[in-house]
Amino acid sequence: MLKRKDMLGLIDASEEEISEILALAAQMKQRILSGEKKFSYLEGKTVTVLFYENSTRTRTSFEQAAKYLGATTINIVAGNSSVAKGETLVDTGKTLDAQKNDFIVMRHPMGGAPYLLAKTVKASVLNAGDGMNEHPSQALLDMLTMQEVFGRLKGLKVAILGDIKHSRVAKSNLFGLRTMGAEVRMFAPETLIPKDIDKLGAKVCTSREEALDGADVVMGLRIQLERQQAGNFPSLGEYASFYGVDEKMLAYANPNAIILHPGPVNRGVELTSGVIDHERSHIENQVLSGVAVRMALLRLLNEYRES
Ligand code: CP
């Protein structure tokens, strides 16, 4: 059983923990696909969704997951809360704790913010993305999607291309996939590759062809213009021509390779529309995997809270 109060990152998640989450998520996904949308696992529990950054997929899927599980949900957008009047994160957390919230799902622009919150509240904290650090539920939903198609993660060759430097998704995938025995290749302009990422287990490639050669999974990452103070490449057009993935580049991958992207996608920049809408694209399937993974996480953390 997952023995954690919080889910903050995959850096310290074991193979057994990841396998348990993915197995339950796979079950939950099948149940959703068969039309079940009402469960009682979190009846009487409150899940607060506290986002200090924009989101479409993560916020709505956590909320949907909590509702499917029977919880009461509360949505706080930082701009409309007392945070806008200068309240600190710790004080916001204390307020939510005083209201007997059971779970806080938080996205924050600062790396480490959910760790600070988790230390100060009794509620279980789920990291929905902290700065450039981690986005564990995204990597878990990516792994669920890969496992569904290939029946395994061990030995898969996963090519991650895009803005790796600013990406919490890349880091959580690197930690999770390496723990599960996959090979993780990365390719980006040198200005968008974190120094020493190879020491964390990534195979840093020097060309798209090298990264894609025989890859089972081709994962594009968004160019995060909002996190780049200075230009890291000359123009979006040049990025697309020299670093993006089009159908010609896709031909270097395994003929059965699947295409993933966490979204939101910059169409025509990191991936062409032909690749995004390709018959082997699982970008929409990833979204449903996201609801299932978040249901599994909430259920497992709740079981630990009640044990
Ligand atoms: N993948 C992801 O985190 O998307 P959102 O920013 O829409 O939540």
Short mmCIF file of C-alpha atoms and ligand atoms in Angstrom, two decimals:
data_model
loop_
_atom_site.label_atom_id
_atom_site.label_comp_id
_atom_site.label_asym_id
_atom_site.label_seq_id
_atom_site.Cartn_x
_atom_site.Cartn_y
_atom_site.Cartn_z
CA MET A 1 0.00 0.00 0.00
CA LEU A 2 1.19 3.54 -0.78
CA LYS A 3 2.42 4.76 2.61
CA ARG A 4 2.55 8.51 2.07
CA LYS A 5 0.64 11.44 3.45
CA ASP A 6 1.41 13.51 0.32
CA MET A 7 2.29 13.04 -3.34
CA LEU A 8 4.89 15.70 -4.07
CA GLY A 9 7.19 14.17 -6.67
CA LEU A 10 8.54 11.02 -8.27
CA ILE A 11 12.15 11.67 -7.29
CA ASP A 12 11.77 9.34 -4.33
CA ALA A 13 8.96 7.08 -5.63
CA SER A 14 9.84 3.39 -5.70
CA GLU A 15 9.06 0.91 -8.48
CA GLU A 16 6.51 -0.75 -6.17
CA GLU A 17 4.75 2.56 -5.46
CA ILE A 18 4.58 3.55 -9.13
CA SER A 19 3.37 0.06 -10.10
CA GLU A 20 0.64 0.20 -7.46
CA ILE A 21 -0.59 3.62 -8.63
CA LEU A 22 -0.57 2.57 -12.30
CA ALA A 23 -2.37 -0.72 -11.60
CA LEU A 24 -5.17 1.05 -9.74
CA ALA A 25 -5.31 3.84 -12.36
CA ALA A 26 -5.66 1.24 -15.13
CA GLN A 27 -8.63 -0.27 -13.26
CA MET A 28 -10.21 3.15 -12.70
CA LYS A 29 -9.78 4.01 -16.39
CA GLN A 30 -11.56 0.81 -17.46
CA ARG A 31 -14.41 1.59 -15.07
CA ILE A 32 -14.74 5.15 -16.44
CA LEU A 33 -14.68 3.78 -20.01
CA SER A 34 -17.47 1.36 -19.10
CA GLY A 35 -19.58 4.37 -18.04
CA GLU A 36 -19.07 4.35 -14.24
CA LYS A 37 -18.74 7.89 -12.92
CA LYS A 38 -19.99 7.57 -9.37
CA PHE A 39 -17.90 5.99 -6.63
CA SER A 40 -18.01 6.32 -2.86
CA TYR A 41 -14.31 5.98 -1.96
CA LEU A 42 -14.03 9.65 -0.90
CA GLU A 43 -17.55 10.21 0.39
CA GLY A 44 -17.51 12.77 3.21
CA LYS A 45 -14.07 14.05 2.22
CA THR A 46 -13.16 17.53 0.96
CA VAL A 47 -10.67 18.17 -1.82
CA THR A 48 -9.50 21.77 -2.29
CA VAL A 49 -7.93 22.68 -5.59
CA LEU A 50 -5.57 25.63 -5.02
CA PHE A 51 -3.97 26.95 -8.19
CA TYR A 52 -1.53 29.87 -8.34
CA GLU A 53 -0.90 29.29 -12.07
CA ASN A 54 -3.11 28.75 -15.10
CA SER A 55 -4.27 25.27 -16.01
CA THR A 56 -6.91 23.54 -18.07
CA ARG A 57 -6.17 19.78 -17.96
CA THR A 58 -4.70 19.31 -14.49
CA ARG A 59 -7.18 21.47 -12.59
CA THR A 60 -10.29 20.07 -14.28
CA SER A 61 -9.12 16.46 -14.12
CA PHE A 62 -8.28 16.63 -10.40
CA GLU A 63 -11.69 18.18 -9.80
CA GLN A 64 -13.40 15.56 -11.95
CA ALA A 65 -11.46 12.75 -10.23
CA ALA A 66 -12.47 14.03 -6.78
CA LYS A 67 -16.12 14.37 -7.83
CA TYR A 68 -16.22 10.88 -9.38
CA LEU A 69 -14.86 9.53 -6.07
CA GLY A 70 -17.70 11.21 -4.17
CA ALA A 71 -15.73 14.05 -2.50
CA THR A 72 -16.84 17.63 -2.02
CA THR A 73 -14.62 19.90 -4.07
CA ILE A 74 -13.59 23.52 -3.52
CA ASN A 75 -11.82 25.50 -6.19
CA ILE A 76 -9.56 28.41 -5.21
CA VAL A 77 -8.05 30.62 -7.88
CA ALA A 78 -5.22 32.57 -6.22
CA GLY A 79 -6.15 35.86 -7.89
CA ASN A 80 -9.64 35.76 -6.30
CA SER A 81 -8.50 34.69 -2.82
CA SER A 82 -6.84 36.44 0.14
CA VAL A 83 -3.50 35.57 -1.50
CA ALA A 84 -4.16 38.67 -3.60
CA LYS A 85 -4.22 40.67 -0.31
CA GLY A 86 -0.80 39.35 0.69
CA GLU A 87 -1.69 36.22 2.69
CA THR A 88 1.23 33.79 2.86
CA LEU A 89 1.09 30.24 1.58
CA VAL A 90 1.50 28.88 5.12
CA ASP A 91 -1.39 31.03 6.42
CA THR A 92 -3.59 29.97 3.52
CA GLY A 93 -2.71 26.36 4.38
CA LYS A 94 -3.59 26.88 8.07
CA THR A 95 -6.97 28.30 7.04
CA LEU A 96 -7.71 25.30 4.83
CA ASP A 97 -6.64 22.97 7.64
CA ALA A 98 -8.91 24.76 10.13
CA GLN A 99 -11.77 24.08 7.71
CA LYS A 100 -10.89 20.35 7.93
CA ASN A 101 -9.95 19.93 4.30
CA ASP A 102 -8.68 16.41 3.67
CA PHE A 103 -6.73 17.03 0.46
CA ILE A 104 -5.10 20.10 -1.09
CA VAL A 105 -4.17 19.88 -4.75
CA MET A 106 -1.74 22.71 -5.44
CA ARG A 107 -0.03 24.28 -8.45
CA HIS A 108 2.50 27.00 -7.70
CA PRO A 109 5.09 28.90 -9.77
CA MET A 110 7.82 28.29 -7.15
CA GLY A 111 9.62 24.98 -7.02
CA GLY A 112 9.26 23.46 -3.54
CA ALA A 113 6.06 25.33 -2.56
CA PRO A 114 4.00 22.11 -2.13
CA TYR A 115 6.75 20.68 0.11
CA LEU A 116 6.45 23.71 2.40
CA LEU A 117 2.65 23.44 2.46
CA ALA A 118 2.77 19.69 3.14
CA LYS A 119 4.97 20.28 6.21
CA THR A 120 2.54 22.76 7.70
CA VAL A 121 -0.88 21.17 7.11
CA LYS A 122 -2.63 18.01 8.25
CA ALA A 123 -4.33 17.66 4.86
CA SER A 124 -2.66 15.50 2.23
CA VAL A 125 -0.97 17.69 -0.41
CA LEU A 126 -0.83 16.68 -4.07
CA ASN A 127 1.64 18.57 -6.23
CA ALA A 128 -0.08 19.63 -9.46
CA GLY A 129 3.11 21.29 -10.76
CA ASP A 130 5.66 23.40 -8.85
CA GLY A 131 7.68 25.78 -10.97
CA MET A 132 10.34 23.93 -12.97
CA ASN A 133 10.57 21.15 -10.38
CA GLU A 134 8.01 18.33 -10.72
CA HIS A 135 4.56 17.44 -12.04
CA PRO A 136 4.19 13.88 -10.73
CA SER A 137 0.58 13.16 -11.75
CA GLN A 138 1.41 14.20 -15.35
CA ALA A 139 4.32 11.73 -15.53
CA LEU A 140 2.14 9.01 -14.00
CA LEU A 141 -0.56 9.59 -16.62
CA ASP A 142 2.10 9.51 -19.34
CA MET A 143 3.40 6.21 -17.96
CA LEU A 144 -0.13 4.79 -17.74
CA THR A 145 -0.68 5.65 -21.43
CA MET A 146 2.63 4.02 -22.45
CA GLN A 147 1.96 0.92 -20.34
CA GLU A 148 -1.52 0.53 -21.84
CA VAL A 149 -0.10 0.49 -25.39
CA PHE A 150 3.08 -1.54 -24.86
CA GLY A 151 2.07 -3.63 -21.83
CA ARG A 152 5.31 -2.62 -20.07
CA LEU A 153 7.59 0.29 -19.25
CA LYS A 154 10.82 -1.65 -18.77
CA GLY A 155 13.06 -1.34 -21.81
CA LEU A 156 10.93 1.27 -23.61
CA LYS A 157 12.88 3.96 -25.45
CA VAL A 158 11.27 7.31 -24.67
CA ALA A 159 12.41 10.37 -26.64
CA ILE A 160 11.57 13.71 -25.00
CA LEU A 161 12.01 16.76 -27.25
CA GLY A 162 11.26 20.39 -26.43
CA ASP A 163 11.83 22.86 -23.62
CA ILE A 164 13.37 20.44 -21.15
CA LYS A 165 15.08 23.12 -19.06
CA HIS A 166 11.83 24.73 -17.92
CA SER A 167 9.83 21.50 -17.81
CA ARG A 168 8.59 19.89 -14.60
CA VAL A 169 6.98 17.21 -16.80
CA ALA A 170 10.39 16.19 -18.19
CA LYS A 171 11.87 15.86 -14.70
CA SER A 172 9.01 13.79 -13.27
CA ASN A 173 9.05 11.55 -16.35
CA LEU A 174 12.80 11.13 -16.07
CA PHE A 175 12.57 10.07 -12.41
CA GLY A 176 9.55 7.79 -12.92
CA LEU A 177 10.62 6.18 -16.19
CA ARG A 178 14.18 5.48 -15.03
CA THR A 179 12.82 3.87 -11.87
CA MET A 180 10.60 1.68 -14.06
CA GLY A 181 13.51 0.63 -16.28
CA ALA A 182 12.85 2.73 -19.42
CA GLU A 183 15.51 4.58 -21.41
CA VAL A 184 14.95 8.35 -21.46
CA ARG A 185 16.49 10.31 -24.32
CA MET A 186 16.38 14.09 -24.42
CA PHE A 187 16.94 16.54 -27.24
CA ALA A 188 16.64 20.34 -27.30
CA PRO A 189 18.74 23.37 -28.18
CA GLU A 190 21.71 23.48 -25.78
CA THR A 191 20.13 26.51 -24.09
CA LEU A 192 17.06 24.41 -23.20
CA ILE A 193 18.83 21.36 -21.72
CA PRO A 194 19.61 21.55 -17.97
CA LYS A 195 23.28 21.13 -17.21
CA ASP A 196 23.99 17.72 -15.62
CA ILE A 197 20.60 16.18 -16.56
CA ASP A 198 22.64 13.18 -17.77
CA LYS A 199 23.74 12.65 -14.15
CA LEU A 200 20.06 12.07 -13.32
CA GLY A 201 19.91 9.25 -15.86
CA ALA A 202 18.91 11.02 -19.11
CA LYS A 203 20.65 10.18 -22.37
CA VAL A 204 21.29 13.61 -23.87
CA CYS A 205 21.22 13.42 -27.69
CA THR A 206 22.90 15.77 -30.12
CA SER A 207 20.37 15.44 -32.97
CA ARG A 208 16.69 14.73 -33.51
CA GLU A 209 17.64 11.65 -35.51
CA GLU A 210 19.66 10.25 -32.60
CA ALA A 211 16.85 10.89 -30.11
CA LEU A 212 14.16 9.41 -32.35
CA ASP A 213 16.09 6.42 -33.68
CA GLY A 214 13.90 3.38 -32.88
CA ALA A 215 12.05 5.30 -30.14
CA ASP A 216 8.84 3.69 -28.84
CA VAL A 217 7.50 6.96 -27.44
CA VAL A 218 7.92 10.44 -28.94
CA MET A 219 7.05 13.08 -26.36
CA GLY A 220 6.94 16.74 -27.40
CA LEU A 221 7.16 19.42 -24.71
CA ARG A 222 5.83 22.94 -24.93
CA ILE A 223 8.22 25.82 -25.46
CA GLN A 224 7.53 27.77 -22.25
CA LEU A 225 7.92 31.33 -23.43
CA GLU A 226 6.48 32.60 -20.13
CA ARG A 227 9.46 31.16 -18.19
CA GLN A 228 12.17 32.42 -20.56
CA GLN A 229 13.60 35.82 -19.68
CA ALA A 230 15.81 36.02 -22.77
CA GLY A 231 15.37 34.23 -26.07
CA ASN A 232 16.89 30.76 -26.00
CA PHE A 233 16.63 30.31 -29.77
CA PRO A 234 16.33 32.81 -32.63
CA SER A 235 12.63 32.40 -33.54
CA LEU A 236 9.72 29.97 -33.23
CA GLY A 237 9.98 29.26 -36.98
CA GLU A 238 13.63 28.29 -36.67
CA TYR A 239 12.87 26.20 -33.57
CA ALA A 240 10.22 24.27 -35.56
CA SER A 241 12.60 23.73 -38.51
CA PHE A 242 15.63 22.59 -36.52
CA TYR A 243 14.24 21.10 -33.30
CA GLY A 244 10.55 20.29 -33.87
CA VAL A 245 9.08 16.93 -34.91
CA ASP A 246 7.30 16.57 -38.24
CA GLU A 247 6.22 13.39 -40.06
CA LYS A 248 9.60 13.11 -41.80
CA MET A 249 11.35 13.07 -38.41
CA LEU A 250 8.76 10.68 -36.97
CA ALA A 251 9.87 8.11 -39.56
CA TYR A 252 13.10 7.62 -37.53
CA ALA A 253 11.07 6.23 -34.60
CA ASN A 254 9.75 2.68 -34.16
CA PRO A 255 6.96 2.20 -36.76
CA ASN A 256 4.57 1.57 -33.81
CA ALA A 257 5.80 4.57 -31.82
CA ILE A 258 3.17 6.59 -30.00
CA ILE A 259 3.11 10.38 -29.82
CA LEU A 260 2.53 12.12 -26.50
CA HIS A 261 2.40 15.76 -25.40
CA PRO A 262 1.30 16.98 -21.95
CA GLY A 263 -0.43 20.02 -23.46
CA PRO A 264 -1.11 22.77 -24.03
CA VAL A 265 0.51 22.34 -27.45
CA ASN A 266 2.03 25.13 -29.56
CA ARG A 267 0.79 23.72 -32.89
CA GLY A 268 3.50 23.83 -35.54
CA VAL A 269 6.30 24.61 -33.05
CA GLU A 270 7.30 21.52 -31.04
CA LEU A 271 5.09 19.19 -33.14
CA THR A 272 3.45 19.77 -36.53
CA SER A 273 -0.34 19.40 -36.84
CA GLY A 274 0.30 16.21 -38.86
CA VAL A 275 2.09 14.68 -35.86
CA ILE A 276 -0.38 16.01 -33.26
CA ASP A 277 -3.35 14.58 -35.17
CA HIS A 278 -1.52 11.41 -36.30
CA GLU A 279 -3.31 8.05 -35.94
CA ARG A 280 -0.64 7.07 -33.40
CA SER A 281 -1.08 10.25 -31.36
CA HIS A 282 -2.37 9.54 -27.83
CA ILE A 283 -2.61 13.17 -26.78
CA GLU A 284 -6.38 12.96 -26.16
CA ASN A 285 -6.05 9.51 -24.55
CA GLN A 286 -3.54 11.08 -22.13
CA VAL A 287 -6.31 13.37 -20.85
CA LEU A 288 -8.51 10.43 -19.79
CA SER A 289 -5.46 8.70 -18.29
CA GLY A 290 -5.11 11.90 -16.25
CA VAL A 291 -8.52 11.55 -14.62
CA ALA A 292 -7.82 7.88 -13.82
CA VAL A 293 -4.36 8.53 -12.35
CA ARG A 294 -5.70 11.34 -10.17
CA MET A 295 -8.52 9.10 -8.95
CA ALA A 296 -5.96 6.42 -8.07
CA LEU A 297 -3.75 8.92 -6.21
CA LEU A 298 -6.63 10.36 -4.18
CA ARG A 299 -7.91 6.86 -3.36
CA LEU A 300 -4.51 5.53 -2.27
CA LEU A 301 -3.65 8.59 -0.17
CA ASN A 302 -7.08 8.37 1.45
CA GLU A 303 -6.57 4.68 2.27
CA TYR A 304 -3.29 5.60 3.97
CA ARG A 305 -4.95 8.44 5.90
CA GLU A 306 -7.57 6.00 7.16
CA SER A 307 -5.15 3.19 8.00
N1 CP B 1 -0.31 19.20 -18.75
C1 CP B 1 -0.68 20.24 -18.00
O1 CP B 1 -0.20 20.43 -16.89
O2 CP B 1 -1.65 21.02 -18.57
P1 CP B 1 -2.39 22.26 -17.86
O3 CP B 1 -1.37 23.34 -17.71
O4 CP B 1 -3.52 22.62 -18.80
O5 CP B 1 -2.88 21.77 -16.52
#
